Tab-separated table of C-alpha atoms and ligand atoms in Angstrom:
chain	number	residue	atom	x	y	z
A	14	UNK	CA	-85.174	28.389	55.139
A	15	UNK	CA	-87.908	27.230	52.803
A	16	UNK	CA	-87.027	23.922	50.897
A	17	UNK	CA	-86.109	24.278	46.829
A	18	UNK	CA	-88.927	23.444	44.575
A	19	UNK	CA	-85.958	20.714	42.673
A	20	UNK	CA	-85.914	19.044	46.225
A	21	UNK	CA	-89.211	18.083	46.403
A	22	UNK	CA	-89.143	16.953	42.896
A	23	UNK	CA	-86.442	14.835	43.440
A	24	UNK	CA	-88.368	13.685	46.777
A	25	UNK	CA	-91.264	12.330	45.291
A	26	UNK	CA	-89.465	10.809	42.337
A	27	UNK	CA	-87.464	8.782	45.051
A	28	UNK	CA	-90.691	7.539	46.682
A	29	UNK	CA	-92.416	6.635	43.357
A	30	UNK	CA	-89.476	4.932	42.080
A	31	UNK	CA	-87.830	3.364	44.905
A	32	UNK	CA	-85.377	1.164	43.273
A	33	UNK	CA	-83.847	3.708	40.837
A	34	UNK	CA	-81.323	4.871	43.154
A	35	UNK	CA	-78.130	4.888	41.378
A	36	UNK	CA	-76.805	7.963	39.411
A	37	UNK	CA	-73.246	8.824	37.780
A	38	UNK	CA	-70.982	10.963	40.039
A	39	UNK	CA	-68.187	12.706	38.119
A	40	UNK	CA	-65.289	14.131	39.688
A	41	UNK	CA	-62.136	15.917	38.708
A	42	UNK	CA	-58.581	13.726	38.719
A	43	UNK	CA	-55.480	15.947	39.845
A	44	UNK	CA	-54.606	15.980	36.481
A	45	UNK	CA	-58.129	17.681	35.470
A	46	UNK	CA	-59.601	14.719	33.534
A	47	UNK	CA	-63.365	14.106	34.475
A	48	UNK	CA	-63.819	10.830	36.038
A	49	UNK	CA	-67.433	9.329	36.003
A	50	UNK	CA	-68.724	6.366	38.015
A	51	UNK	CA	-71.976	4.630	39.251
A	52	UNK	CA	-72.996	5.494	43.117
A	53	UNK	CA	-75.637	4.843	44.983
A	54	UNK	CA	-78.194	7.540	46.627
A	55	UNK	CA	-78.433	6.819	50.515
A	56	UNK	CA	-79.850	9.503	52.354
A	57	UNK	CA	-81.164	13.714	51.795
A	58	UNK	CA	-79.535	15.261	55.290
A	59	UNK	CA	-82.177	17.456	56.794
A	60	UNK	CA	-80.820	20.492	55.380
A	61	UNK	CA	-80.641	19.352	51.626
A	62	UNK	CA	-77.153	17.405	50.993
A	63	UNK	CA	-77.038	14.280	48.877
A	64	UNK	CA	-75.417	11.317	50.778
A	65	UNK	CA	-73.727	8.399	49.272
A	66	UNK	CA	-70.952	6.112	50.733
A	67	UNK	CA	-68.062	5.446	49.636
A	68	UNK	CA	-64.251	3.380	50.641
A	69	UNK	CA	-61.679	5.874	51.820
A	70	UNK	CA	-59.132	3.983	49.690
A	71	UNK	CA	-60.942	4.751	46.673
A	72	UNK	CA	-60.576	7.757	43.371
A	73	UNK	CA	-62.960	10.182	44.634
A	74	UNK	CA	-61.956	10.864	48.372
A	75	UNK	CA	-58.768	11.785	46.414
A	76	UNK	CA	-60.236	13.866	43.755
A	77	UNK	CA	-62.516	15.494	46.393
A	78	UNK	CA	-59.690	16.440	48.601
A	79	UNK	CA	-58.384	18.158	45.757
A	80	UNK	CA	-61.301	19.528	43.987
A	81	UNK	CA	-65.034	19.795	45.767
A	82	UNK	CA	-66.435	20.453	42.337
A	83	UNK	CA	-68.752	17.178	41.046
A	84	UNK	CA	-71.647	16.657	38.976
A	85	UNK	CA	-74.420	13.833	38.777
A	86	UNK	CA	-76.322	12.673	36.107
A	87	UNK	CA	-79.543	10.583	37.555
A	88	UNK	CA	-81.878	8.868	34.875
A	89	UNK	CA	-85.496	7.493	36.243
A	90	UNK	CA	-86.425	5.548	33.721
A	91	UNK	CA	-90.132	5.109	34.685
A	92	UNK	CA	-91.120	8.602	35.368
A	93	UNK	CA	-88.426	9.147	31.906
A	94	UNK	CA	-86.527	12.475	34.053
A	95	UNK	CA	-83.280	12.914	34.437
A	96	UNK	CA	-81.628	15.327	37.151
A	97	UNK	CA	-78.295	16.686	36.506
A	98	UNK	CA	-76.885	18.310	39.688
A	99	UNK	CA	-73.712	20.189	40.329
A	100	UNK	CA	-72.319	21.235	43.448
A	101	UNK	CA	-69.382	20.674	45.787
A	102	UNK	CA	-68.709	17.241	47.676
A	103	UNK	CA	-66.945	16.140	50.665
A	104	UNK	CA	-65.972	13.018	52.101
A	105	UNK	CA	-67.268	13.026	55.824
A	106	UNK	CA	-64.549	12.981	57.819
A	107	UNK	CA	-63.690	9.716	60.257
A	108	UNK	CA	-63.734	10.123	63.552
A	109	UNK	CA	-59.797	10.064	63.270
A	110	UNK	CA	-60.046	13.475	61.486
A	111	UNK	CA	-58.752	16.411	62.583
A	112	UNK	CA	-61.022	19.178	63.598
A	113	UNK	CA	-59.690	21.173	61.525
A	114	UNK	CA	-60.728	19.097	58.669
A	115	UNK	CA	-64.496	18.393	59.820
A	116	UNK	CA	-64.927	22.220	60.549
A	117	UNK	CA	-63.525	22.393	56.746
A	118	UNK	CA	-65.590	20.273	55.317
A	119	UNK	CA	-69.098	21.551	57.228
A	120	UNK	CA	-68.119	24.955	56.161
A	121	UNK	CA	-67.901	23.915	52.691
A	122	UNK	CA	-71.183	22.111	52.638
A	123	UNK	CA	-72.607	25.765	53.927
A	124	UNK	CA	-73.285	24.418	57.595
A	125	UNK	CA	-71.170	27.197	59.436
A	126	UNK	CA	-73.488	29.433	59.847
A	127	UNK	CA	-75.537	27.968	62.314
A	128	UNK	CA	-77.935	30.221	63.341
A	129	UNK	CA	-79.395	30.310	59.951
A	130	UNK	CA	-80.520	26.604	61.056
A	131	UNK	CA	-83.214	25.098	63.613
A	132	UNK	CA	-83.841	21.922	64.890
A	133	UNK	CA	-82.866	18.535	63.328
A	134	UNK	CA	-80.642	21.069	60.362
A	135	UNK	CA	-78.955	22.605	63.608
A	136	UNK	CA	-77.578	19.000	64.804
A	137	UNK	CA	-76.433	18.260	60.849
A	138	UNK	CA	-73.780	21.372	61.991
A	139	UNK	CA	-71.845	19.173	64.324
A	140	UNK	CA	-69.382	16.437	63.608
A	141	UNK	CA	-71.592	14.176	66.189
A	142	UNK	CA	-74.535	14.142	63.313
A	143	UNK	CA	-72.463	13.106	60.381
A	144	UNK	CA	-70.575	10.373	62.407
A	145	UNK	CA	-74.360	9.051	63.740
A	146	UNK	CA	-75.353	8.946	59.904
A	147	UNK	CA	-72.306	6.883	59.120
A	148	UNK	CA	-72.896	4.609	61.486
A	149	UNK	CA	-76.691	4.438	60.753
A	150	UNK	CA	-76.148	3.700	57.615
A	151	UNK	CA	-73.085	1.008	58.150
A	152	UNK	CA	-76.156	-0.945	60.336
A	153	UNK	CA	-79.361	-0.238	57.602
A	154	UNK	CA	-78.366	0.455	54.536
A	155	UNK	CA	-75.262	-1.894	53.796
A	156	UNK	CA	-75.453	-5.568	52.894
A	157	UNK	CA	-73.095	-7.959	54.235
A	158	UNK	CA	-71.403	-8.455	51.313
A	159	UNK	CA	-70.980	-4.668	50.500
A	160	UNK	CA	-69.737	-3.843	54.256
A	161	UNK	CA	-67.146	-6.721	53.973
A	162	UNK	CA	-65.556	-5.021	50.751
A	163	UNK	CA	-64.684	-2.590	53.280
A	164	UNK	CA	-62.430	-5.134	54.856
A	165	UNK	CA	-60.744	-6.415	52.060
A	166	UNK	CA	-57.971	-5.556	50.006
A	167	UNK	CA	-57.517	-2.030	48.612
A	168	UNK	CA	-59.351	-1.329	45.907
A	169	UNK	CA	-56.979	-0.944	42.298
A	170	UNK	CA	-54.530	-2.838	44.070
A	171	UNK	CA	-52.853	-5.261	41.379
A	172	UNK	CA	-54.006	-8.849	42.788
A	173	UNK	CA	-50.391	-9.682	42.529
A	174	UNK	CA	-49.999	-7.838	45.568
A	175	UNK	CA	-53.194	-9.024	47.438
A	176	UNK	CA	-53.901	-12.302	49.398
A	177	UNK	CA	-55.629	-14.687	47.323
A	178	UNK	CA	-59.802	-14.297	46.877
A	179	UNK	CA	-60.145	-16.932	49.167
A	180	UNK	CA	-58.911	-15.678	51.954
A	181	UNK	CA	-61.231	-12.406	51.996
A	182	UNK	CA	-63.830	-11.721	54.283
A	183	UNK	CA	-67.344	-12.704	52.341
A	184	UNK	CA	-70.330	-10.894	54.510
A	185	UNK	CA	-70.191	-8.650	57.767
A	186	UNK	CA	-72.763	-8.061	60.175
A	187	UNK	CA	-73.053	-4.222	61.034
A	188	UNK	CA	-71.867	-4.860	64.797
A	189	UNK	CA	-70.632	-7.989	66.595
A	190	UNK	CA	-69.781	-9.825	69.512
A	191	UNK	CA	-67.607	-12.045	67.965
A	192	UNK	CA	-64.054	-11.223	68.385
A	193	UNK	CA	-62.700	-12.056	64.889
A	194	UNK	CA	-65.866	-10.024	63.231
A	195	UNK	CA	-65.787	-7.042	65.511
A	196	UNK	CA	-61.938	-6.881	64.508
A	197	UNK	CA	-62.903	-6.908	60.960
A	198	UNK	CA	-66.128	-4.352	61.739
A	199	UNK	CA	-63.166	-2.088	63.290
A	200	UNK	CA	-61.066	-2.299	60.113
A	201	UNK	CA	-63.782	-1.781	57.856
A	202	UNK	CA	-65.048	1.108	59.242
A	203	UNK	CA	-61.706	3.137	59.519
A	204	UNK	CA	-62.610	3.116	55.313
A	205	UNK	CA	-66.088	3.669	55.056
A	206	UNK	CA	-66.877	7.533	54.770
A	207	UNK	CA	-69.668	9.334	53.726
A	208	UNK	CA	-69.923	11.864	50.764
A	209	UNK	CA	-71.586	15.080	51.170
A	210	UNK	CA	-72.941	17.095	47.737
A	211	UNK	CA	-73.595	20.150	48.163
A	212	UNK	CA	-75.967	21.085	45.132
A	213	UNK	CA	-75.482	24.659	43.709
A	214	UNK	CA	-77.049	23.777	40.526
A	215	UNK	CA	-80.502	21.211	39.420
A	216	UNK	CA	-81.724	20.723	36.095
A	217	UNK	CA	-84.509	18.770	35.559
A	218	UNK	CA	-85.489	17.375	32.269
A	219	UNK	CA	-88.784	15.796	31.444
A	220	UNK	CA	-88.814	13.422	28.545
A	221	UNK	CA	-92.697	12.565	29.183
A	222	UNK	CA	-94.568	15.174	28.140
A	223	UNK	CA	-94.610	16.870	24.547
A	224	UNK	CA	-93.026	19.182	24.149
A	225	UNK	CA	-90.382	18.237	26.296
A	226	UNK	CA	-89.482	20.685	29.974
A	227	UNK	CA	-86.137	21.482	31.148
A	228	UNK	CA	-86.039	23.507	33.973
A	229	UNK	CA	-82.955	24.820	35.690
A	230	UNK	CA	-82.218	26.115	39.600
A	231	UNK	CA	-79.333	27.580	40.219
A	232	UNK	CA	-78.449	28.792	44.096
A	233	UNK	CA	-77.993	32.445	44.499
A	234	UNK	CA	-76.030	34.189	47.439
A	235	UNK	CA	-78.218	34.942	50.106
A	236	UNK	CA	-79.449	31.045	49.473
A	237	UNK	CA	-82.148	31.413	47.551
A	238	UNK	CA	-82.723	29.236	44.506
A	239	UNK	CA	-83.693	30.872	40.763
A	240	UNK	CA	-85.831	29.070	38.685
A	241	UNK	CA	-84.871	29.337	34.605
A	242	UNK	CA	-87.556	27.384	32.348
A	243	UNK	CA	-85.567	26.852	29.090
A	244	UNK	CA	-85.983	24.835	25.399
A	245	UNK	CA	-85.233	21.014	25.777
B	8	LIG	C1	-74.675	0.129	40.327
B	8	LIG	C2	-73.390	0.536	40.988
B	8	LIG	C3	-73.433	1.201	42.210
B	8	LIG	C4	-72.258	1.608	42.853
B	8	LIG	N1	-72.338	2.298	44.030
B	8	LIG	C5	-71.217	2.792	44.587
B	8	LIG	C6	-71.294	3.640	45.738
B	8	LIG	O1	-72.376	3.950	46.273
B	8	LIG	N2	-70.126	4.109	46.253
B	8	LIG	C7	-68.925	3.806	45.701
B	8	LIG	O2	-67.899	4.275	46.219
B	8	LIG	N3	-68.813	3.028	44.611
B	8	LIG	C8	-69.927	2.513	44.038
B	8	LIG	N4	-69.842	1.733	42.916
B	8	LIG	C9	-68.510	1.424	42.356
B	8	LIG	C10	-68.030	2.636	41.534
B	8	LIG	O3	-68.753	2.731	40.331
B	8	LIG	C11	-66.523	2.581	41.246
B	8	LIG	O4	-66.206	1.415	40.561
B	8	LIG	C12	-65.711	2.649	42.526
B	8	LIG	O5	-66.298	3.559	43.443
B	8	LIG	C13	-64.285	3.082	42.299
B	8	LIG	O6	-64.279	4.364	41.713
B	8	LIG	P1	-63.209	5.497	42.095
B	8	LIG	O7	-61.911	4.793	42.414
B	8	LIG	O8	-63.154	6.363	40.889
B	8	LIG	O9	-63.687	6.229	43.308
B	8	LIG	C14	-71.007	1.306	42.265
B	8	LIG	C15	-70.973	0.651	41.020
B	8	LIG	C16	-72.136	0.271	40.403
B	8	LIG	C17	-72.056	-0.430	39.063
């Protein structure tokens, strides 16, 4: 399948703007409130998903498990565009997951049918891929002090009800010989899950140029995306 026009927009604003990786992810809490929070962009999967990481013990696996439906705003400031994507999310399942759940969640991304894939897309339909990416990205894309969060307490917990700050873990390689830190690596990683977007929807607005461009995709049926030029 040919790649969306939006994708390779959002592609070469990545590698012109390296740093300006962080958008806001909103999700829906059980109650139906929309929930909005700063993530950071880690990876494009070869078939098209946005990847970001995230702590199992956090709001949005929760939200997500409830409702797939998210939407990102993403402002790069240089090249003065913002992307606003909607689409459906899932947390990667751990390797504790159920099949049931992983052959959920793949299905939901779109990544069932998989003779509609070749190559490197056909390996992001099997469980094996998406637990390969998490670890890549535990080892390359973490810092130590970000992978050790993953080992401390629960995040929201009331620090009443936490060991003191002191006594957390401060950095964490990505592996380890060392018995304490490869007990710590083994914790931490039982909470450190991907997220999956699936986009069904790209808008891309252009604040450069006068007049303004806003230009919208949205993803049809048989996959294909239609393009929508519209008024700032
Ligand atoms: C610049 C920035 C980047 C962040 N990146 C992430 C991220 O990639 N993943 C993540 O789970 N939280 C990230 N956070 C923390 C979230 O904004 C949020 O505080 C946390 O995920 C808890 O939200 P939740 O309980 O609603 O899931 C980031 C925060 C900031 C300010």
């Amino acid at each position: 399948m040919s790649q969306p026009v939006w994708r390779q927009i959002l592609e070469n604003q990545l590698t012109e703007n390296p740093k300006y990786t962080t958008y806001a992810l909103s999700t829906l809490s059980p109650e139906g409130q929309p929930k909005v929070r700063f993530v950071v962009h880690r990876s494009i999967s070869p078939s098209g998903l946005l990847i970001l990481t995230t702590d199992t013990r956090m709001q949005k696996p929760v939200h997500l498990a409830l409702n797939h439906t998210v939407e990102a705003a993403w402002w790069i400031e240089p090249s003065n565009v913002q992307f606003r994507i909607t689409g459906q999310a899932y947390t990667f399942p751990l390797p504790s997951s159920s099949p049931t759940e992983v052959s959920s969640a793949l299905q939901g991304l779109g990544l069932k049918d998989i003779e509609d894939f070749q190559g490197e897309e056909k390996e992001e339909c099997t469980s094996e891929w998406w637990e390969e990416e998490r670890i890549r990205l535990w080892e390359e894309s973490m810092s130590g002090h970000l992978r050790a969060s993953f080992a401390r307490p629960k995040p929201g917990k009331s620090l009443e009800q936490v060991e003191h700050s002191s006594e957390w873990p401060v950095s964490l390689p990505g592996k380890s010989e060392d018995p304490k830190e490869k007990e710590l690596i083994q914790l931490a990683l039982t909470h450190f899950a991907l997220i999956a977007i699936r986009p069904t929807a790209v808008e891309f607005l252009e604040l450069k140029p006068i007049p303004n461009r806003r230009t919208q995709w949205t993803l049809q049926s048989d996959g294909t995306w239609e393009e929508n030029k519209v008024a700032p």
